[in-house]
PDB file of C-alpha atoms and ligand atoms in Angstrom:
ATOM      1  CA  MET A   1     -47.611  29.750 -30.464  1.00  0.00           C
ATOM      2  CA  GLU A   2     -51.129  29.225 -29.172  1.00  0.00           C
ATOM      3  CA  LYS A   3     -52.882  26.265 -30.732  1.00  0.00           C
ATOM      4  CA  GLY A   4     -55.579  27.148 -33.226  1.00  0.00           C
ATOM      5  CA  LEU A   5     -59.150  26.000 -32.854  1.00  0.00           C
ATOM      6  CA  LEU A   6     -60.452  23.222 -35.100  1.00  0.00           C
ATOM      7  CA  PHE A   7     -64.013  24.240 -35.874  1.00  0.00           C
ATOM      8  CA  VAL A   8     -65.844  21.388 -37.569  1.00  0.00           C
ATOM      9  CA  VAL A   9     -69.142  22.033 -39.337  1.00  0.00           C
ATOM     10  CA  SER A  10     -71.300  19.213 -40.709  1.00  0.00           C
ATOM     11  CA  ALA A  11     -74.769  19.052 -42.176  1.00  0.00           C
ATOM     12  CA  PRO A  12     -76.782  16.803 -44.438  1.00  0.00           C
ATOM     13  CA  ALA A  13     -77.131  18.043 -48.029  1.00  0.00           C
ATOM     14  CA  GLY A  14     -79.783  20.719 -48.357  1.00  0.00           C
ATOM     15  CA  CYS A  15     -79.351  22.174 -44.863  1.00  0.00           C
ATOM     16  CA  GLY A  16     -77.705  25.339 -46.147  1.00  0.00           C
ATOM     17  CA  LYS A  17     -74.231  24.643 -44.751  1.00  0.00           C
ATOM     18  CA  ASP A  18     -72.393  26.387 -47.606  1.00  0.00           C
ATOM     19  CA  THR A  19     -74.591  29.495 -47.460  1.00  0.00           C
ATOM     20  CA  ILE A  20     -74.282  29.746 -43.680  1.00  0.00           C
ATOM     21  CA  LEU A  21     -70.507  29.367 -43.827  1.00  0.00           C
ATOM     22  CA  ALA A  22     -70.161  31.910 -46.639  1.00  0.00           C
ATOM     23  CA  GLU A  23     -71.967  34.460 -44.428  1.00  0.00           C
ATOM     24  CA  PHE A  24     -69.942  33.358 -41.391  1.00  0.00           C
ATOM     25  CA  PHE A  25     -66.654  34.060 -43.200  1.00  0.00           C
ATOM     26  CA  LYS A  26     -67.909  37.506 -44.241  1.00  0.00           C
ATOM     27  CA  LYS A  27     -68.367  38.318 -40.577  1.00  0.00           C
ATOM     28  CA  THR A  28     -65.111  37.071 -39.124  1.00  0.00           C
ATOM     29  CA  ASP A  29     -61.471  37.269 -40.182  1.00  0.00           C
ATOM     30  CA  ALA A  30     -60.387  35.036 -37.334  1.00  0.00           C
ATOM     31  CA  ALA A  31     -61.246  31.812 -39.118  1.00  0.00           C
ATOM     32  CA  GLY A  32     -60.463  30.363 -42.522  1.00  0.00           C
ATOM     33  CA  TYR A  33     -61.738  27.415 -44.524  1.00  0.00           C
ATOM     34  CA  ALA A  34     -59.343  24.453 -44.566  1.00  0.00           C
ATOM     35  CA  VAL A  35     -59.576  23.460 -48.230  1.00  0.00           C
ATOM     36  CA  SER A  36     -60.227  19.718 -48.500  1.00  0.00           C
ATOM     37  CA  ALA A  37     -59.085  17.352 -51.223  1.00  0.00           C
ATOM     38  CA  THR A  38     -61.570  15.343 -53.258  1.00  0.00           C
ATOM     39  CA  THR A  39     -61.631  12.975 -56.191  1.00  0.00           C
ATOM     40  CA  ARG A  40     -65.040  14.173 -57.360  1.00  0.00           C
ATOM     41  CA  ALA A  41     -65.227  16.334 -60.474  1.00  0.00           C
ATOM     42  CA  PRO A  42     -65.514  20.107 -59.976  1.00  0.00           C
ATOM     43  CA  ARG A  43     -69.050  21.496 -60.217  1.00  0.00           C
ATOM     44  CA  GLU A  44     -69.735  24.574 -62.277  1.00  0.00           C
ATOM     45  CA  GLY A  45     -68.063  27.586 -60.714  1.00  0.00           C
ATOM     46  CA  GLU A  46     -65.819  25.593 -58.397  1.00  0.00           C
ATOM     47  CA  ILE A  47     -62.176  26.584 -58.438  1.00  0.00           C
ATOM     48  CA  ASN A  48     -59.280  24.233 -57.786  1.00  0.00           C
ATOM     49  CA  GLY A  49     -57.507  25.223 -54.578  1.00  0.00           C
ATOM     50  CA  VAL A  50     -60.404  27.412 -53.416  1.00  0.00           C
ATOM     51  CA  HIS A  51     -63.398  25.098 -53.055  1.00  0.00           C
ATOM     52  CA  TYR A  52     -61.398  21.872 -53.097  1.00  0.00           C
ATOM     53  CA  HIS A  53     -58.101  20.503 -54.239  1.00  0.00           C
ATOM     54  CA  PHE A  54     -59.395  18.308 -57.051  1.00  0.00           C
ATOM     55  CA  LEU A  55     -57.246  15.198 -57.272  1.00  0.00           C
ATOM     56  CA  THR A  56     -57.192  11.942 -59.191  1.00  0.00           C
ATOM     57  CA  ARG A  57     -57.702   8.764 -57.144  1.00  0.00           C
ATOM     58  CA  GLU A  58     -54.027   7.949 -57.648  1.00  0.00           C
ATOM     59  CA  ASP A  59     -52.875  11.329 -56.304  1.00  0.00           C
ATOM     60  CA  PHE A  60     -55.300  11.079 -53.383  1.00  0.00           C
ATOM     61  CA  SER A  61     -54.028   7.587 -52.475  1.00  0.00           C
ATOM     62  CA  GLU A  62     -50.457   8.834 -52.714  1.00  0.00           C
ATOM     63  CA  LYS A  63     -51.210  11.638 -50.260  1.00  0.00           C
ATOM     64  CA  ILE A  64     -52.708   9.141 -47.824  1.00  0.00           C
ATOM     65  CA  LYS A  65     -49.581   6.965 -48.117  1.00  0.00           C
ATOM     66  CA  LEU A  66     -47.349   9.954 -47.493  1.00  0.00           C
ATOM     67  CA  GLY A  67     -49.328  10.821 -44.340  1.00  0.00           C
ATOM     68  CA  GLU A  68     -50.489  14.156 -45.749  1.00  0.00           C
ATOM     69  CA  VAL A  69     -54.187  13.554 -45.019  1.00  0.00           C
ATOM     70  CA  LEU A  70     -55.528  14.180 -41.520  1.00  0.00           C
ATOM     71  CA  GLU A  71     -58.749  12.246 -42.081  1.00  0.00           C
ATOM     72  CA  TYR A  72     -60.558  10.982 -45.134  1.00  0.00           C
ATOM     73  CA  THR A  73     -63.651   9.124 -46.119  1.00  0.00           C
ATOM     74  CA  GLU A  74     -65.378   7.728 -49.172  1.00  0.00           C
ATOM     75  CA  TYR A  75     -68.664   9.517 -49.752  1.00  0.00           C
ATOM     76  CA  CYS A  76     -70.971   8.800 -52.695  1.00  0.00           C
ATOM     77  CA  GLY A  77     -68.149   7.005 -54.508  1.00  0.00           C
ATOM     78  CA  ASN A  78     -65.528   9.715 -54.094  1.00  0.00           C
ATOM     79  CA  TYR A  79     -62.720  10.333 -51.649  1.00  0.00           C
ATOM     80  CA  TYR A  80     -62.830  13.440 -49.491  1.00  0.00           C
ATOM     81  CA  GLY A  81     -60.091  14.339 -47.047  1.00  0.00           C
ATOM     82  CA  THR A  82     -58.682  17.085 -44.869  1.00  0.00           C
ATOM     83  CA  LEU A  83     -55.146  17.964 -45.872  1.00  0.00           C
ATOM     84  CA  LYS A  84     -52.700  18.572 -43.026  1.00  0.00           C
ATOM     85  CA  LYS A  85     -51.178  21.331 -45.143  1.00  0.00           C
ATOM     86  CA  SER A  86     -54.497  23.219 -45.372  1.00  0.00           C
ATOM     87  CA  VAL A  87     -54.872  23.249 -41.591  1.00  0.00           C
ATOM     88  CA  ASP A  88     -51.202  24.112 -40.964  1.00  0.00           C
ATOM     89  CA  GLU A  89     -51.297  27.038 -43.374  1.00  0.00           C
ATOM     90  CA  LEU A  90     -54.246  28.545 -41.520  1.00  0.00           C
ATOM     91  CA  VAL A  91     -52.695  28.010 -38.098  1.00  0.00           C
ATOM     92  CA  LEU A  92     -49.424  29.577 -39.275  1.00  0.00           C
ATOM     93  CA  SER A  93     -51.300  32.622 -40.512  1.00  0.00           C
ATOM     94  CA  GLY A  94     -52.859  32.937 -37.057  1.00  0.00           C
ATOM     95  CA  LYS A  95     -56.323  31.765 -38.087  1.00  0.00           C
ATOM     96  CA  ASP A  96     -58.572  29.068 -36.752  1.00  0.00           C
ATOM     97  CA  ALA A  97     -59.428  26.268 -39.154  1.00  0.00           C
ATOM     98  CA  VAL A  98     -62.981  25.571 -40.245  1.00  0.00           C
ATOM     99  CA  LEU A  99     -63.474  22.019 -41.512  1.00  0.00           C
ATOM    100  CA  LYS A 100     -66.586  21.530 -43.612  1.00  0.00           C
ATOM    101  CA  ILE A 101     -66.754  17.746 -43.479  1.00  0.00           C
ATOM    102  CA  GLU A 102     -69.230  14.890 -43.223  1.00  0.00           C
ATOM    103  CA  VAL A 103     -70.083  12.966 -40.072  1.00  0.00           C
ATOM    104  CA  GLU A 104     -67.516  10.148 -40.165  1.00  0.00           C
ATOM    105  CA  GLY A 105     -64.672  12.574 -40.755  1.00  0.00           C
ATOM    106  CA  ALA A 106     -65.956  14.741 -37.915  1.00  0.00           C
ATOM    107  CA  MET A 107     -66.003  11.763 -35.543  1.00  0.00           C
ATOM    108  CA  ASN A 108     -62.417  10.926 -36.538  1.00  0.00           C
ATOM    109  CA  ILE A 109     -61.296  14.495 -35.928  1.00  0.00           C
ATOM    110  CA  LYS A 110     -62.900  14.415 -32.468  1.00  0.00           C
ATOM    111  CA  LYS A 111     -61.040  11.191 -31.671  1.00  0.00           C
ATOM    112  CA  MET A 112     -57.720  12.695 -32.751  1.00  0.00           C
ATOM    113  CA  PHE A 113     -58.368  16.157 -31.299  1.00  0.00           C
ATOM    114  CA  PRO A 114     -60.835  15.988 -28.392  1.00  0.00           C
ATOM    115  CA  GLU A 115     -60.611  19.778 -28.006  1.00  0.00           C
ATOM    116  CA  ALA A 116     -62.007  20.325 -31.523  1.00  0.00           C
ATOM    117  CA  CYS A 117     -65.424  21.992 -31.601  1.00  0.00           C
ATOM    118  CA  LEU A 118     -68.096  20.138 -33.590  1.00  0.00           C
ATOM    119  CA  VAL A 119     -71.186  21.897 -34.876  1.00  0.00           C
ATOM    120  CA  PHE A 120     -74.055  20.135 -36.633  1.00  0.00           C
ATOM    121  CA  ILE A 121     -76.470  22.116 -38.764  1.00  0.00           C
ATOM    122  CA  LEU A 122     -80.002  20.728 -38.783  1.00  0.00           C
ATOM    123  CA  PRO A 123     -83.018  21.375 -40.979  1.00  0.00           C
ATOM    124  CA  PRO A 124     -86.165  22.465 -39.088  1.00  0.00           C
ATOM    125  CA  SER A 125     -87.680  19.100 -40.073  1.00  0.00           C
ATOM    126  CA  LEU A 126     -87.181  16.305 -42.589  1.00  0.00           C
ATOM    127  CA  GLU A 127     -90.238  17.539 -44.487  1.00  0.00           C
ATOM    128  CA  VAL A 128     -88.648  20.973 -44.896  1.00  0.00           C
ATOM    129  CA  LEU A 129     -85.382  19.374 -45.998  1.00  0.00           C
ATOM    130  CA  GLU A 130     -87.159  17.280 -48.612  1.00  0.00           C
ATOM    131  CA  LYS A 131     -88.970  20.378 -49.852  1.00  0.00           C
ATOM    132  CA  ARG A 132     -85.685  22.292 -50.101  1.00  0.00           C
ATOM    133  CA  LEU A 133     -84.027  19.483 -52.047  1.00  0.00           C
ATOM    134  CA  ARG A 134     -87.008  19.353 -54.365  1.00  0.00           C
ATOM    135  CA  GLY A 135     -86.976  23.152 -54.691  1.00  0.00           C
ATOM    136  CA  ARG A 136     -83.491  23.087 -56.183  1.00  0.00           C
ATOM    137  CA  GLY A 137     -85.083  21.479 -59.213  1.00  0.00           C
ATOM    138  CA  THR A 138     -81.803  19.793 -60.083  1.00  0.00           C
ATOM    139  CA  GLU A 139     -82.386  16.321 -58.699  1.00  0.00           C
ATOM    140  CA  THR A 140     -84.449  13.395 -59.851  1.00  0.00           C
ATOM    141  CA  GLU A 141     -87.165  12.022 -57.555  1.00  0.00           C
ATOM    142  CA  GLU A 142     -84.993   8.996 -56.833  1.00  0.00           C
ATOM    143  CA  LYS A 143     -82.010  11.182 -55.906  1.00  0.00           C
ATOM    144  CA  ILE A 144     -84.216  13.295 -53.622  1.00  0.00           C
ATOM    145  CA  ARG A 145     -85.416  10.193 -51.804  1.00  0.00           C
ATOM    146  CA  GLU A 146     -81.849   8.884 -51.577  1.00  0.00           C
ATOM    147  CA  ARG A 147     -80.590  12.184 -50.137  1.00  0.00           C
ATOM    148  CA  THR A 148     -83.452  12.418 -47.647  1.00  0.00           C
ATOM    149  CA  LEU A 149     -82.658   8.914 -46.444  1.00  0.00           C
ATOM    150  CA  GLN A 150     -78.983   9.794 -46.203  1.00  0.00           C
ATOM    151  CA  ALA A 151     -79.867  12.931 -44.228  1.00  0.00           C
ATOM    152  CA  LYS A 152     -81.887  10.782 -41.827  1.00  0.00           C
ATOM    153  CA  ASN A 153     -78.859   8.522 -41.284  1.00  0.00           C
ATOM    154  CA  GLU A 154     -76.541  11.489 -40.822  1.00  0.00           C
ATOM    155  CA  LEU A 155     -78.905  12.989 -38.222  1.00  0.00           C
ATOM    156  CA  GLU A 156     -78.120   9.966 -36.048  1.00  0.00           C
ATOM    157  CA  PHE A 157     -74.630  11.401 -35.534  1.00  0.00           C
ATOM    158  CA  ALA A 158     -75.858  14.803 -34.351  1.00  0.00           C
ATOM    159  CA  LYS A 159     -75.920  13.637 -30.733  1.00  0.00           C
ATOM    160  CA  ASN A 160     -72.136  13.256 -30.811  1.00  0.00           C
ATOM    161  CA  TYR A 161     -71.595  16.888 -31.745  1.00  0.00           C
ATOM    162  CA  ASP A 162     -70.950  19.723 -29.285  1.00  0.00           C
ATOM    163  CA  TYR A 163     -73.492  22.160 -30.719  1.00  0.00           C
ATOM    164  CA  LEU A 164     -76.646  21.969 -32.805  1.00  0.00           C
ATOM    165  CA  VAL A 165     -77.782  24.825 -35.019  1.00  0.00           C
ATOM    166  CA  VAL A 166     -81.171  24.736 -36.723  1.00  0.00           C
ATOM    167  CA  ASN A 167     -81.273  26.486 -40.071  1.00  0.00           C
ATOM    168  CA  ASP A 168     -84.793  27.850 -39.990  1.00  0.00           C
ATOM    169  CA  ASP A 169     -83.812  31.458 -40.530  1.00  0.00           C
ATOM    170  CA  LEU A 170     -80.478  32.049 -42.325  1.00  0.00           C
ATOM    171  CA  ASP A 171     -79.442  35.179 -40.374  1.00  0.00           C
ATOM    172  CA  GLU A 172     -80.179  33.497 -37.072  1.00  0.00           C
ATOM    173  CA  ALA A 173     -78.234  30.389 -38.027  1.00  0.00           C
ATOM    174  CA  VAL A 174     -75.221  32.536 -38.996  1.00  0.00           C
ATOM    175  CA  GLU A 175     -75.459  34.426 -35.690  1.00  0.00           C
ATOM    176  CA  ASP A 176     -75.660  31.129 -33.819  1.00  0.00           C
ATOM    177  CA  LEU A 177     -72.532  29.844 -35.548  1.00  0.00           C
ATOM    178  CA  LEU A 178     -70.670  33.087 -34.780  1.00  0.00           C
ATOM    179  CA  ALA A 179     -71.784  32.944 -31.148  1.00  0.00           C
ATOM    180  CA  ILE A 180     -70.491  29.380 -30.803  1.00  0.00           C
ATOM    181  CA  PHE A 181     -67.202  30.325 -32.442  1.00  0.00           C
ATOM    182  CA  ARG A 182     -66.720  33.349 -30.183  1.00  0.00           C
ATOM    183  CA  ALA A 183     -67.581  31.424 -27.045  1.00  0.00           C
ATOM    184  CA  GLU A 184     -65.181  28.628 -27.988  1.00  0.00           C
ATOM    185  CA  LYS A 185     -62.390  31.189 -28.463  1.00  0.00           C
ATOM    186  CA  LEU A 186     -63.023  32.443 -24.920  1.00  0.00           C
ATOM    187  CA  ARG A 187     -62.635  29.043 -23.275  1.00  0.00           C
ATOM    188  CA  LYS A 188     -60.103  29.339 -20.502  1.00  0.00           C
ATOM    189  CA  GLU A 189     -58.041  26.539 -22.045  1.00  0.00           C
ATOM    190  CA  ARG A 190     -57.611  28.680 -25.158  1.00  0.00           C
ATOM    191  CA  CYS A 191     -56.657  31.816 -23.249  1.00  0.00           C
ATOM    192  CA  ALA A 192     -53.355  30.503 -21.912  1.00  0.00           C
ATOM    193  CA  GLY A 193     -51.299  33.243 -20.274  1.00  0.00           C
ATOM    194  CA  LEU A 194     -54.111  35.808 -20.267  1.00  0.00           C
ATOM    195  CA  LEU A 195     -54.315  36.114 -16.485  1.00  0.00           C
ATOM    196  CA  GLU A 196     -50.545  36.396 -16.175  1.00  0.00           C
ATOM    197  CA  GLN A 197     -50.547  39.079 -18.841  1.00  0.00           C
ATOM    198  CA  ILE A 198     -53.236  41.057 -17.008  1.00  0.00           C
ATOM    199  CA  ARG A 199     -51.334  40.704 -13.770  1.00  0.00           C
ATOM    200  CA  GLY A 200     -48.218  41.998 -15.537  1.00  0.00           C
ATOM    201  CA  GLU A 201     -46.336  38.778 -14.952  1.00  0.00           C
ATOM    202  CA  LYS A 202     -45.611  38.158 -18.630  1.00  0.00           C
TER     203      LYS A 202
HETATM  204  P1  LIG B   1     -69.831  17.855 -51.828  1.00  0.00           P
HETATM  205  O1  LIG B   1     -69.491  16.855 -52.876  1.00  0.00           O
HETATM  206  O2  LIG B   1     -71.291  18.171 -51.780  1.00  0.00           O
HETATM  207  O3  LIG B   1     -68.963  19.094 -51.917  1.00  0.00           O
HETATM  208  O4  LIG B   1     -69.471  17.193 -50.425  1.00  0.00           O
HETATM  209  C1  LIG B   1     -70.029  15.997 -50.009  1.00  0.00           C
HETATM  210  C2  LIG B   1     -69.783  15.808 -48.529  1.00  0.00           C
HETATM  211  O5  LIG B   1     -68.383  15.615 -48.273  1.00  0.00           O
HETATM  212  C3  LIG B   1     -70.219  16.994 -47.682  1.00  0.00           C
HETATM  213  O6  LIG B   1     -70.898  16.526 -46.540  1.00  0.00           O
HETATM  214  C4  LIG B   1     -68.895  17.624 -47.287  1.00  0.00           C
HETATM  215  O7  LIG B   1     -68.985  18.330 -46.063  1.00  0.00           O
HETATM  216  C5  LIG B   1     -68.026  16.392 -47.157  1.00  0.00           C
HETATM  217  N1  LIG B   1     -66.597  16.718 -47.188  1.00  0.00           N
HETATM  218  C6  LIG B   1     -65.984  17.697 -47.861  1.00  0.00           C
HETATM  219  N2  LIG B   1     -64.684  17.687 -47.613  1.00  0.00           N
HETATM  220  C7  LIG B   1     -64.449  16.692 -46.729  1.00  0.00           C
HETATM  221  C8  LIG B   1     -63.269  16.206 -46.074  1.00  0.00           C
HETATM  222  O8  LIG B   1     -62.166  16.695 -46.215  1.00  0.00           O
HETATM  223  N3  LIG B   1     -63.442  15.139 -45.236  1.00  0.00           N
HETATM  224  C9  LIG B   1     -64.650  14.561 -45.021  1.00  0.00           C
HETATM  225  N4  LIG B   1     -64.686  13.546 -44.167  1.00  0.00           N
HETATM  226  N5  LIG B   1     -65.770  15.000 -45.625  1.00  0.00           N
HETATM  227  C10 LIG B   1     -65.669  16.054 -46.471  1.00  0.00           C
END
């Protein structure tokens, strides 16, 4: 079986990663979201097994011990990790796996799988990001400052990614992500046997 593509998408909070990916999935059946595990509590509307596998710290630690977690990190006091099972299920169903993970996890994935494709979504500027965070109206001033600072730190990792997408205009950002995905699928390394097939040798 041909190996699936690991498509890693990261972005600081407030960059519109979830919205962009939701639109991305509407436009392609070739990729699926590899559902991560987390120890954080579900937010309103989040469904266990769809948005995350919500686990206790004990269950999460057990999964690490059993080698069921591909990568994990502690972020804002909670564990987040990519489950091997989530990726395998997608690959078995013939889909490529999209990993929506933070920067350290992305760097670990790249170390383990150098052929993985890493995309970083950027805000047009830090000022715009701060405005967007403030616009949500859900965060305290202190939290906004904390998140802006965190975003600044996360931006430092962007240079290690393969592609950068600026979310200035949502439709354009979605098109950019689709274009990257399509181009990655056409890499000669991922088209094993294609030439032989065309030549009738297979
Ligand atoms: P949130 O709590 O907002 O859903 O996620 C917080 C951060 O954790 C986001 O940057 C998200 O992409 C990241 N994250 C979610 N799942 C994983 C995972 O499996 N591994 C890593 N390393 N980060 C994750």
